[in-house]
Short mmCIF file of C-alpha atoms in Angstrom, two decimals:
data_model
loop_
_atom_site.label_atom_id
_atom_site.label_comp_id
_atom_site.label_asym_id
_atom_site.label_seq_id
_atom_site.Cartn_x
_atom_site.Cartn_y
_atom_site.Cartn_z
CA SER A 1 0.45 -15.16 -28.97
CA ILE A 2 0.34 -14.43 -25.26
CA MET A 3 -0.47 -10.76 -25.85
CA GLY A 4 -3.24 -11.63 -28.29
CA ALA A 5 -4.71 -14.19 -25.91
CA LEU A 6 -4.69 -11.73 -23.05
CA THR A 7 -6.41 -9.10 -25.19
CA LYS A 8 -9.18 -11.59 -25.98
CA LEU A 9 -9.44 -12.45 -22.29
CA ALA A 10 -9.77 -8.79 -21.37
CA HIS A 11 -12.66 -8.33 -23.81
CA SER A 12 -14.29 -11.52 -22.53
CA ALA A 13 -13.88 -10.39 -18.91
CA ALA A 14 -15.53 -7.07 -19.72
CA ARG A 15 -18.58 -8.92 -21.09
CA THR A 16 -18.80 -11.27 -18.10
CA ALA A 17 -17.65 -8.95 -15.32
CA THR A 18 -20.40 -10.11 -12.98
CA ARG A 19 -19.20 -13.72 -13.07
CA PRO A 20 -16.33 -14.50 -10.67
CA ALA A 21 -13.35 -16.24 -12.21
CA ILE A 22 -12.75 -19.82 -11.07
CA ARG A 23 -9.24 -21.16 -11.08
CA PRO A 24 -7.97 -24.55 -10.08
CA ALA A 25 -5.93 -24.66 -6.91
CA SER A 26 -4.08 -27.39 -5.12
CA SER A 27 -6.34 -26.98 -2.10
CA ALA A 28 -9.14 -24.81 -0.75
CA ALA A 29 -6.74 -23.31 1.77
CA LEU A 30 -4.31 -22.33 -0.97
CA GLN A 31 -7.13 -20.78 -2.97
CA ASN A 32 -8.20 -18.74 0.07
CA ASP A 33 -4.63 -17.57 0.60
CA MET A 34 -4.37 -16.61 -3.06
CA GLN A 35 -7.58 -14.59 -2.81
CA ARG A 36 -6.30 -12.86 0.33
CA PHE A 37 -3.07 -12.04 -1.49
CA ARG A 38 -5.17 -9.77 -3.72
CA SER A 39 -5.31 -6.83 -1.33
CA PRO A 40 -8.70 -5.10 -1.30
CA LEU A 41 -8.70 -1.38 -1.86
CA MET A 42 -11.15 1.49 -1.95
CA SER A 43 -11.89 3.81 -4.83
CA THR A 44 -14.18 6.84 -4.67
CA ASP A 45 -16.83 8.34 -6.91
CA LYS A 46 -14.67 11.47 -7.22
CA ALA A 47 -11.56 9.56 -8.32
CA LEU A 48 -9.78 11.04 -11.32
CA TYR A 49 -8.41 8.87 -14.12
CA ALA A 50 -6.53 9.82 -17.28
CA ARG A 51 -7.83 7.37 -19.89
CA TYR A 52 -7.51 7.79 -23.63
CA GLY A 53 -8.41 5.29 -26.34
CA GLY A 54 -8.91 2.49 -23.84
CA ARG A 55 -5.53 3.05 -22.15
CA SER A 56 -4.70 4.70 -18.84
CA THR A 57 -1.80 7.05 -18.16
CA VAL A 58 -0.27 7.02 -14.67
CA THR A 59 2.58 8.97 -13.13
CA VAL A 60 5.67 6.98 -12.15
CA LEU A 61 8.12 8.25 -9.52
CA ALA A 62 11.06 5.87 -9.27
CA GLY A 63 12.54 7.50 -6.16
CA ASP A 64 15.82 6.46 -4.56
CA GLY A 65 17.60 3.19 -3.75
CA ILE A 66 16.06 0.12 -5.38
CA GLY A 67 13.09 2.07 -6.69
CA PRO A 68 14.33 2.61 -10.27
CA GLU A 69 15.30 -1.04 -10.84
CA MET A 70 12.11 -2.35 -9.23
CA LEU A 71 9.96 -0.16 -11.44
CA LYS A 72 11.87 -1.42 -14.49
CA HIS A 73 10.77 -4.93 -13.51
CA VAL A 74 7.18 -3.73 -13.16
CA THR A 75 7.38 -2.15 -16.61
CA LYS A 76 8.51 -5.48 -18.13
CA ILE A 77 5.71 -7.34 -16.35
CA PHE A 78 3.13 -4.87 -17.66
CA GLN A 79 4.51 -5.23 -21.19
CA PHE A 80 4.44 -9.03 -20.97
CA ALA A 81 0.84 -8.96 -19.72
CA ASN A 82 -0.22 -6.40 -22.34
CA VAL A 83 -1.51 -4.10 -19.60
CA PRO A 84 -3.26 -1.05 -21.13
CA VAL A 85 -1.34 1.43 -18.98
CA ASP A 86 1.24 4.00 -20.08
CA PHE A 87 3.81 5.42 -17.67
CA GLU A 88 4.64 9.10 -17.46
CA GLU A 89 7.96 9.09 -15.61
CA VAL A 90 9.03 12.00 -13.42
CA PRO A 91 12.60 11.87 -11.98
CA LEU A 92 11.75 12.79 -8.39
CA SER A 93 14.44 11.93 -5.83
CA SER A 94 16.07 13.23 -2.65
CA GLN A 95 18.68 15.23 -4.52
CA PRO A 96 18.84 18.94 -3.58
CA THR A 97 18.17 19.87 -7.20
CA ALA A 98 14.82 18.07 -7.18
CA GLU A 99 12.62 20.99 -6.07
CA GLU A 100 11.44 21.64 -9.63
CA ASP A 101 10.89 17.89 -10.06
CA LEU A 102 8.47 17.99 -7.11
CA ASP A 103 6.35 20.60 -8.85
CA GLN A 104 6.45 18.55 -12.04
CA ALA A 105 5.44 15.40 -10.11
CA LEU A 106 2.47 17.18 -8.53
CA THR A 107 1.37 18.53 -11.89
CA SER A 108 1.63 15.06 -13.44
CA ILE A 109 -0.34 13.35 -10.68
CA ARG A 110 -3.05 16.02 -10.77
CA ARG A 111 -3.33 15.44 -14.52
CA ASN A 112 -3.33 11.64 -14.36
CA GLY A 113 -5.01 11.11 -11.00
CA VAL A 114 -2.93 8.05 -10.12
CA ALA A 115 0.75 7.44 -9.38
CA LEU A 116 3.09 4.53 -8.70
CA LYS A 117 6.15 5.48 -6.70
CA GLY A 118 9.29 4.19 -5.09
CA ASN A 119 10.32 5.65 -1.77
CA ILE A 120 12.22 8.92 -1.64
CA GLU A 121 14.85 9.24 1.07
CA THR A 122 14.24 11.79 3.82
CA LYS A 123 17.51 13.27 5.05
CA PHE A 124 17.11 13.34 8.83
CA ASP A 125 20.55 14.91 9.30
CA ASP A 126 19.56 18.01 7.29
CA PRO A 127 17.04 20.18 9.19
CA THR A 128 16.29 22.23 6.07
CA PHE A 129 15.36 19.22 3.95
CA VAL A 130 11.62 18.90 3.24
CA SER A 131 10.38 15.33 2.82
CA ARG A 132 9.23 14.79 -0.76
CA ASN A 133 7.00 11.93 0.42
CA MET A 134 5.25 14.14 2.95
CA ALA A 135 4.95 17.01 0.47
CA LEU A 136 3.18 14.75 -2.02
CA ARG A 137 0.72 13.52 0.58
CA ARG A 138 -0.06 17.03 1.81
CA GLU A 139 -0.32 18.77 -1.53
CA LEU A 140 -2.56 16.02 -2.95
CA ASP A 141 -4.46 15.61 0.34
CA LEU A 142 -3.82 11.86 0.44
CA TYR A 143 -5.28 11.57 3.91
CA ALA A 144 -5.62 7.78 4.18
CA ASN A 145 -2.75 5.31 4.14
CA VAL A 146 -3.83 1.65 3.93
CA LEU A 147 -1.74 -1.50 4.44
CA HIS A 148 -3.10 -5.03 4.21
CA CYS A 149 -0.81 -7.28 6.27
CA HIS A 150 -1.49 -11.01 6.17
CA SER A 151 0.34 -14.29 6.46
CA ILE A 152 1.68 -15.79 3.23
CA PRO A 153 2.25 -19.56 3.08
CA THR A 154 5.95 -20.57 2.94
CA ILE A 155 7.12 -17.16 4.21
CA PRO A 156 8.91 -17.72 7.54
CA SER A 157 7.33 -15.80 10.42
CA ARG A 158 6.68 -16.28 14.12
CA HIS A 159 2.88 -15.99 13.79
CA LYS A 160 0.36 -17.57 11.44
CA ASP A 161 -3.18 -16.62 10.37
CA ILE A 162 -2.56 -12.87 10.45
CA ASP A 163 -5.03 -10.87 8.38
CA MET A 164 -5.24 -7.21 9.38
CA VAL A 165 -5.61 -3.81 7.76
CA VAL A 166 -3.71 -0.82 9.13
CA ILE A 167 -5.37 2.52 8.34
CA ARG A 168 -3.34 5.60 9.16
CA GLU A 169 -4.17 9.30 8.99
CA ASN A 170 -1.62 10.61 6.53
CA THR A 171 -1.41 14.41 6.67
CA GLU A 172 -1.25 15.89 10.17
CA GLY A 173 -0.35 15.07 13.80
CA GLU A 174 3.36 15.01 14.57
CA TYR A 175 3.98 15.07 10.80
CA SER A 176 2.71 18.63 10.57
CA GLY A 177 6.37 19.67 10.44
CA LEU A 178 5.87 22.76 12.61
CA GLU A 179 9.04 22.99 14.67
CA HIS A 180 11.12 25.87 15.94
CA GLN A 181 13.89 26.52 18.44
CA THR A 182 12.80 29.10 21.03
CA VAL A 183 16.24 29.42 22.66
CA ASP A 184 19.41 27.41 22.26
CA GLY A 185 18.77 23.84 23.36
CA VAL A 186 14.95 24.17 23.48
CA VAL A 187 12.93 22.93 20.51
CA GLU A 188 9.14 23.07 20.26
CA SER A 189 7.35 20.71 17.89
CA LEU A 190 3.62 21.17 17.31
CA LYS A 191 1.26 18.24 16.93
CA VAL A 192 -1.75 19.48 14.97
CA THR A 193 -5.02 17.57 15.32
CA THR A 194 -8.23 18.71 13.63
CA ALA A 195 -11.78 17.44 14.00
CA GLU A 196 -12.31 17.63 10.24
CA ASN A 197 -9.44 15.29 9.44
CA ILE A 198 -10.29 12.92 12.28
CA ASP A 199 -13.86 12.69 11.01
CA ARG A 200 -12.88 11.70 7.50
CA ILE A 201 -10.26 9.10 8.46
CA VAL A 202 -12.62 7.45 10.96
CA ARG A 203 -15.42 7.33 8.40
CA PHE A 204 -12.97 5.97 5.84
CA ALA A 205 -12.05 3.11 8.20
CA PHE A 206 -15.63 2.13 8.95
CA ASP A 207 -16.70 2.43 5.30
CA TYR A 208 -13.74 0.23 4.40
CA ALA A 209 -14.88 -2.32 7.00
CA ILE A 210 -18.37 -2.45 5.52
CA LYS A 211 -17.21 -2.66 1.90
CA TYR A 212 -14.73 -5.48 2.51
CA GLY A 213 -16.49 -7.48 5.18
CA ARG A 214 -14.33 -6.54 8.13
CA LYS A 215 -15.86 -7.01 11.58
CA LYS A 216 -13.92 -4.80 13.99
CA VAL A 217 -12.13 -1.46 14.15
CA THR A 218 -9.56 -0.81 16.88
CA ALA A 219 -8.59 2.84 17.47
CA VAL A 220 -4.99 3.19 18.64
CA HIS A 221 -4.17 6.30 20.70
CA LYS A 222 -2.26 7.88 23.58
CA ALA A 223 -5.17 9.80 25.09
CA ASN A 224 -4.01 9.03 28.62
CA ILE A 225 -1.15 11.50 28.02
CA GLN A 226 -2.15 13.49 24.92
CA LYS A 227 -5.49 14.30 26.52
CA LEU A 228 -6.56 17.00 24.06
CA GLY A 229 -5.11 15.85 20.72
CA ASP A 230 -5.51 12.08 21.08
CA GLY A 231 -8.45 12.66 23.38
CA LEU A 232 -10.30 14.31 20.50
CA PHE A 233 -9.35 11.43 18.19
CA LEU A 234 -10.61 8.83 20.65
CA GLN A 235 -13.83 10.70 21.43
CA MET A 236 -14.72 11.24 17.78
CA ALA A 237 -13.88 7.64 16.85
CA GLY A 238 -16.19 6.39 19.60
CA ASP A 239 -19.01 8.75 18.63
CA LEU A 240 -18.80 7.92 14.93
CA ALA A 241 -18.64 4.19 15.68
CA LYS A 242 -22.25 4.45 16.88
CA LEU A 243 -23.26 5.19 13.30
CA TYR A 244 -21.95 1.72 12.32
CA PRO A 245 -23.72 -0.65 14.74
CA ASN A 246 -22.73 -3.77 12.79
CA ILE A 247 -19.00 -3.06 13.20
CA GLU A 248 -17.42 -3.84 16.56
CA PHE A 249 -15.37 -0.98 17.97
CA ASP A 250 -12.71 -0.90 20.66
CA SER A 251 -9.67 1.19 21.51
CA MET A 252 -6.17 0.53 22.78
CA ILE A 253 -3.31 2.69 24.02
CA VAL A 254 -0.46 2.59 21.52
CA ASP A 255 2.15 1.02 23.81
CA ASN A 256 -0.23 -1.79 24.76
CA ALA A 257 -1.28 -2.16 21.12
CA SER A 258 2.37 -2.64 20.14
CA MET A 259 2.76 -5.40 22.72
CA GLN A 260 -0.52 -7.06 21.79
CA LEU A 261 0.42 -6.90 18.12
CA VAL A 262 3.63 -8.81 18.76
CA LYS A 263 2.01 -11.20 21.25
CA ARG A 264 -1.27 -12.06 19.49
CA PRO A 265 -1.73 -10.20 16.17
CA GLN A 266 -4.70 -12.37 15.19
CA GLN A 267 -6.93 -10.35 17.53
CA PHE A 268 -6.79 -7.33 15.20
CA ASP A 269 -8.92 -6.76 12.14
CA ILE A 270 -8.73 -3.06 11.23
CA MET A 271 -6.32 -0.89 13.22
CA LEU A 272 -7.06 2.85 12.96
CA MET A 273 -4.66 5.49 14.21
CA PRO A 274 -3.12 8.94 13.84
CA ASN A 275 -0.05 9.56 11.73
CA LEU A 276 2.98 8.82 13.94
CA TYR A 277 1.50 5.74 15.65
CA GLY A 278 0.46 4.50 12.22
CA ASN A 279 4.02 4.70 10.97
CA ILE A 280 5.29 2.60 13.86
CA ILE A 281 2.44 0.09 13.89
CA SER A 282 2.65 -0.35 10.10
CA ASN A 283 6.31 -1.34 10.31
CA ILE A 284 5.62 -3.78 13.15
CA ALA A 285 2.78 -5.35 11.17
CA CYS A 286 4.94 -5.71 8.05
CA GLY A 287 7.68 -7.31 10.14
CA LEU A 288 5.22 -9.82 11.58
CA VAL A 289 4.30 -11.17 8.15
CA GLY A 290 7.86 -11.39 6.82
CA GLY A 291 9.34 -7.95 6.33
CA PRO A 292 9.28 -4.80 4.21
CA GLY A 293 9.72 -6.58 0.90
CA LEU A 294 6.27 -8.18 0.97
CA VAL A 295 3.63 -5.53 1.70
CA SER A 296 2.29 -2.79 -0.55
CA GLY A 297 0.92 0.54 0.60
CA MET A 298 -1.99 2.61 -0.71
CA ASN A 299 -2.54 6.35 -0.25
CA PHE A 300 -5.99 7.74 -0.96
CA GLY A 301 -7.60 11.14 -1.11
CA ASP A 302 -10.99 12.05 -2.48
CA THR A 303 -9.52 12.67 -5.94
CA TYR A 304 -6.03 11.18 -6.20
CA ALA A 305 -4.33 7.89 -5.31
CA VAL A 306 -0.65 6.97 -4.96
CA PHE A 307 0.58 3.38 -4.69
CA GLU A 308 3.92 2.42 -3.15
CA THR A 309 5.62 -0.09 -0.86
CA GLY A 310 4.14 -0.56 2.60
CA THR A 311 7.22 0.54 4.52
CA ARG A 312 8.89 3.73 3.39
CA ASN A 313 12.41 2.39 3.03
CA THR A 314 14.57 3.04 -0.03
CA GLY A 315 16.59 -0.21 0.28
CA SER A 316 19.70 1.68 -0.84
CA SER A 317 22.05 -1.03 0.47
CA LEU A 318 20.51 -3.51 -2.03
CA ALA A 319 20.60 -1.29 -5.09
CA GLY A 320 22.28 -2.94 -8.08
CA LYS A 321 22.85 -6.29 -6.34
CA ASP A 322 19.91 -8.26 -7.81
CA LYS A 323 18.94 -9.31 -4.27
CA ALA A 324 15.99 -7.05 -3.48
CA ASN A 325 12.57 -8.61 -3.00
CA PRO A 326 10.31 -7.28 -5.78
CA THR A 327 7.09 -8.47 -4.13
CA SER A 328 6.03 -5.22 -2.48
CA PHE A 329 6.63 -3.17 -5.63
CA ILE A 330 4.76 -5.64 -7.82
CA ARG A 331 1.86 -5.78 -5.37
CA ALA A 332 1.72 -1.98 -5.35
CA SER A 333 1.40 -2.04 -9.14
CA VAL A 334 -1.31 -4.70 -8.90
CA ASP A 335 -3.22 -2.57 -6.38
CA MET A 336 -3.00 0.30 -8.85
CA LEU A 337 -4.39 -1.87 -11.66
CA ARG A 338 -7.29 -2.97 -9.51
CA TYR A 339 -8.00 0.65 -8.58
CA LEU A 340 -8.02 1.54 -12.29
CA GLY A 341 -10.47 -1.25 -13.03
CA TYR A 342 -8.10 -3.71 -14.73
CA ALA A 343 -9.07 -6.65 -12.53
CA LEU A 344 -8.16 -9.36 -15.04
CA HIS A 345 -4.58 -8.14 -15.48
CA ALA A 346 -4.28 -7.56 -11.73
CA ASP A 347 -5.39 -11.12 -10.95
CA ILE A 348 -3.02 -12.72 -13.45
CA ILE A 349 -0.01 -10.82 -12.12
CA SER A 350 -0.98 -11.28 -8.46
CA ASP A 351 -1.70 -15.00 -8.78
CA SER A 352 1.54 -15.56 -10.69
CA LEU A 353 3.54 -13.79 -8.00
CA PHE A 354 1.74 -15.81 -5.32
CA ARG A 355 2.61 -19.07 -7.05
CA VAL A 356 6.26 -18.05 -7.34
CA LEU A 357 6.38 -17.47 -3.57
CA THR A 358 4.34 -20.50 -2.49
CA GLU A 359 4.61 -23.20 -5.15
CA ASP A 360 8.09 -22.50 -6.52
CA ARG A 361 9.29 -21.23 -3.12
CA LEU A 362 11.56 -18.70 -4.75
CA HIS A 363 12.63 -16.44 -1.90
CA THR A 364 15.14 -13.60 -1.81
CA PRO A 365 17.58 -13.32 1.14
CA ASP A 366 15.32 -10.98 3.16
CA ILE A 367 12.86 -13.84 3.67
CA GLY A 368 15.40 -16.57 4.22
CA GLY A 369 16.03 -17.61 0.62
CA THR A 370 18.94 -17.54 -1.80
CA ASN A 371 17.18 -16.54 -5.00
CA THR A 372 17.80 -13.37 -6.96
CA THR A 373 15.37 -10.71 -8.08
CA SER A 374 15.87 -11.79 -11.69
CA GLN A 375 15.01 -15.40 -10.91
CA MET A 376 11.74 -14.31 -9.33
CA ILE A 377 10.85 -12.10 -12.30
CA ASP A 378 11.59 -14.89 -14.81
CA ALA A 379 9.40 -17.27 -12.80
CA ILE A 380 6.59 -14.71 -12.74
CA PHE A 381 6.68 -14.59 -16.55
CA ARG A 382 6.36 -18.40 -16.70
CA HIS A 383 3.39 -18.42 -14.36
CA MET A 384 1.71 -15.52 -16.15
CA GLU A 385 1.80 -17.56 -19.36
CA GLN A 386 0.28 -20.50 -17.48
CA GLU A 387 -2.38 -18.29 -15.88
CA ILE A 388 -3.46 -17.03 -19.29
CA LYS A 389 -3.72 -20.60 -20.60
CA ARG A 390 -5.81 -21.59 -17.55
CA GLN A 391 -8.24 -18.76 -18.25
CA MET A 392 -8.48 -19.76 -21.93
#
């Protein structure tokens, strides 16, 4: 059976973990693209995992919009691939009654160490509403948000050969949420910048560059106007860069960086920035490689990790229509598997998804196709079976 074969493969992979897997590909270029499709990620020595009897337990937060149905697809894929992961589902959403659910979600993630989540809508028209996404990142101290944005063959886009990593500080800056109205018509919003948090996000970016063979880090800022807050960020980034002499370092004002990103994105390798600029730049970068349905997002702290889609959009207009692109959700789950150490299962799912996009050319409407979500999922199952046979 497929499940039995995969179990044997997993045991074999554990015995030969030092030997890289070799798979046939139609061309060297395709093989390189497939390898790049497996987004690299960073774990830490302090990372917490809940693992019992050879299986891991992770928290699942379906969120709003297309989140619940996308995570159902991920569950079926995991079952088909015999992935040794159990889901502890917490019904966290944007509903006003979800305050207790937030506490339950935090408790679950602290117990399990790892979570997979859909996006939770933030109600911008309600000034009393507290973002559940932001609360999770703050309470768990998930200070680093990482997106790997790269070109995918057959996905229509204006630019080719994009391969960049966007690293964003995830807990402070304009997202500190400290606002008040002094008098009618006058609102003050505080941007909090601390040397401690700058230090750790800059070191994270350079350590990431070393671990994954990246050559350059570009700090994005607005220090020409925000002379103290962004000035501190730029100064510390430059000083810490001297500790990494083998990594090229430069800086760019955020408005120019936005233009350069649209004009010639290939010039960027790692882009490092504070919270608000990171939100904007991340969405631009995702748009350059095909849109929000393709890129996964990773949130790391010293102890916990949360995996989600790269752009924080609920996709509510697509809910229930079988038209949503499942790629970003599936890639988020694959990132989670790799983080947990299940590289074999991660590779089989990732490579199968890649083949569906590039060999079968099954594309949902957001990337210029006419295929449904269900058609993509069915094709992934077919390729997963073929991937297992290749490995055998």
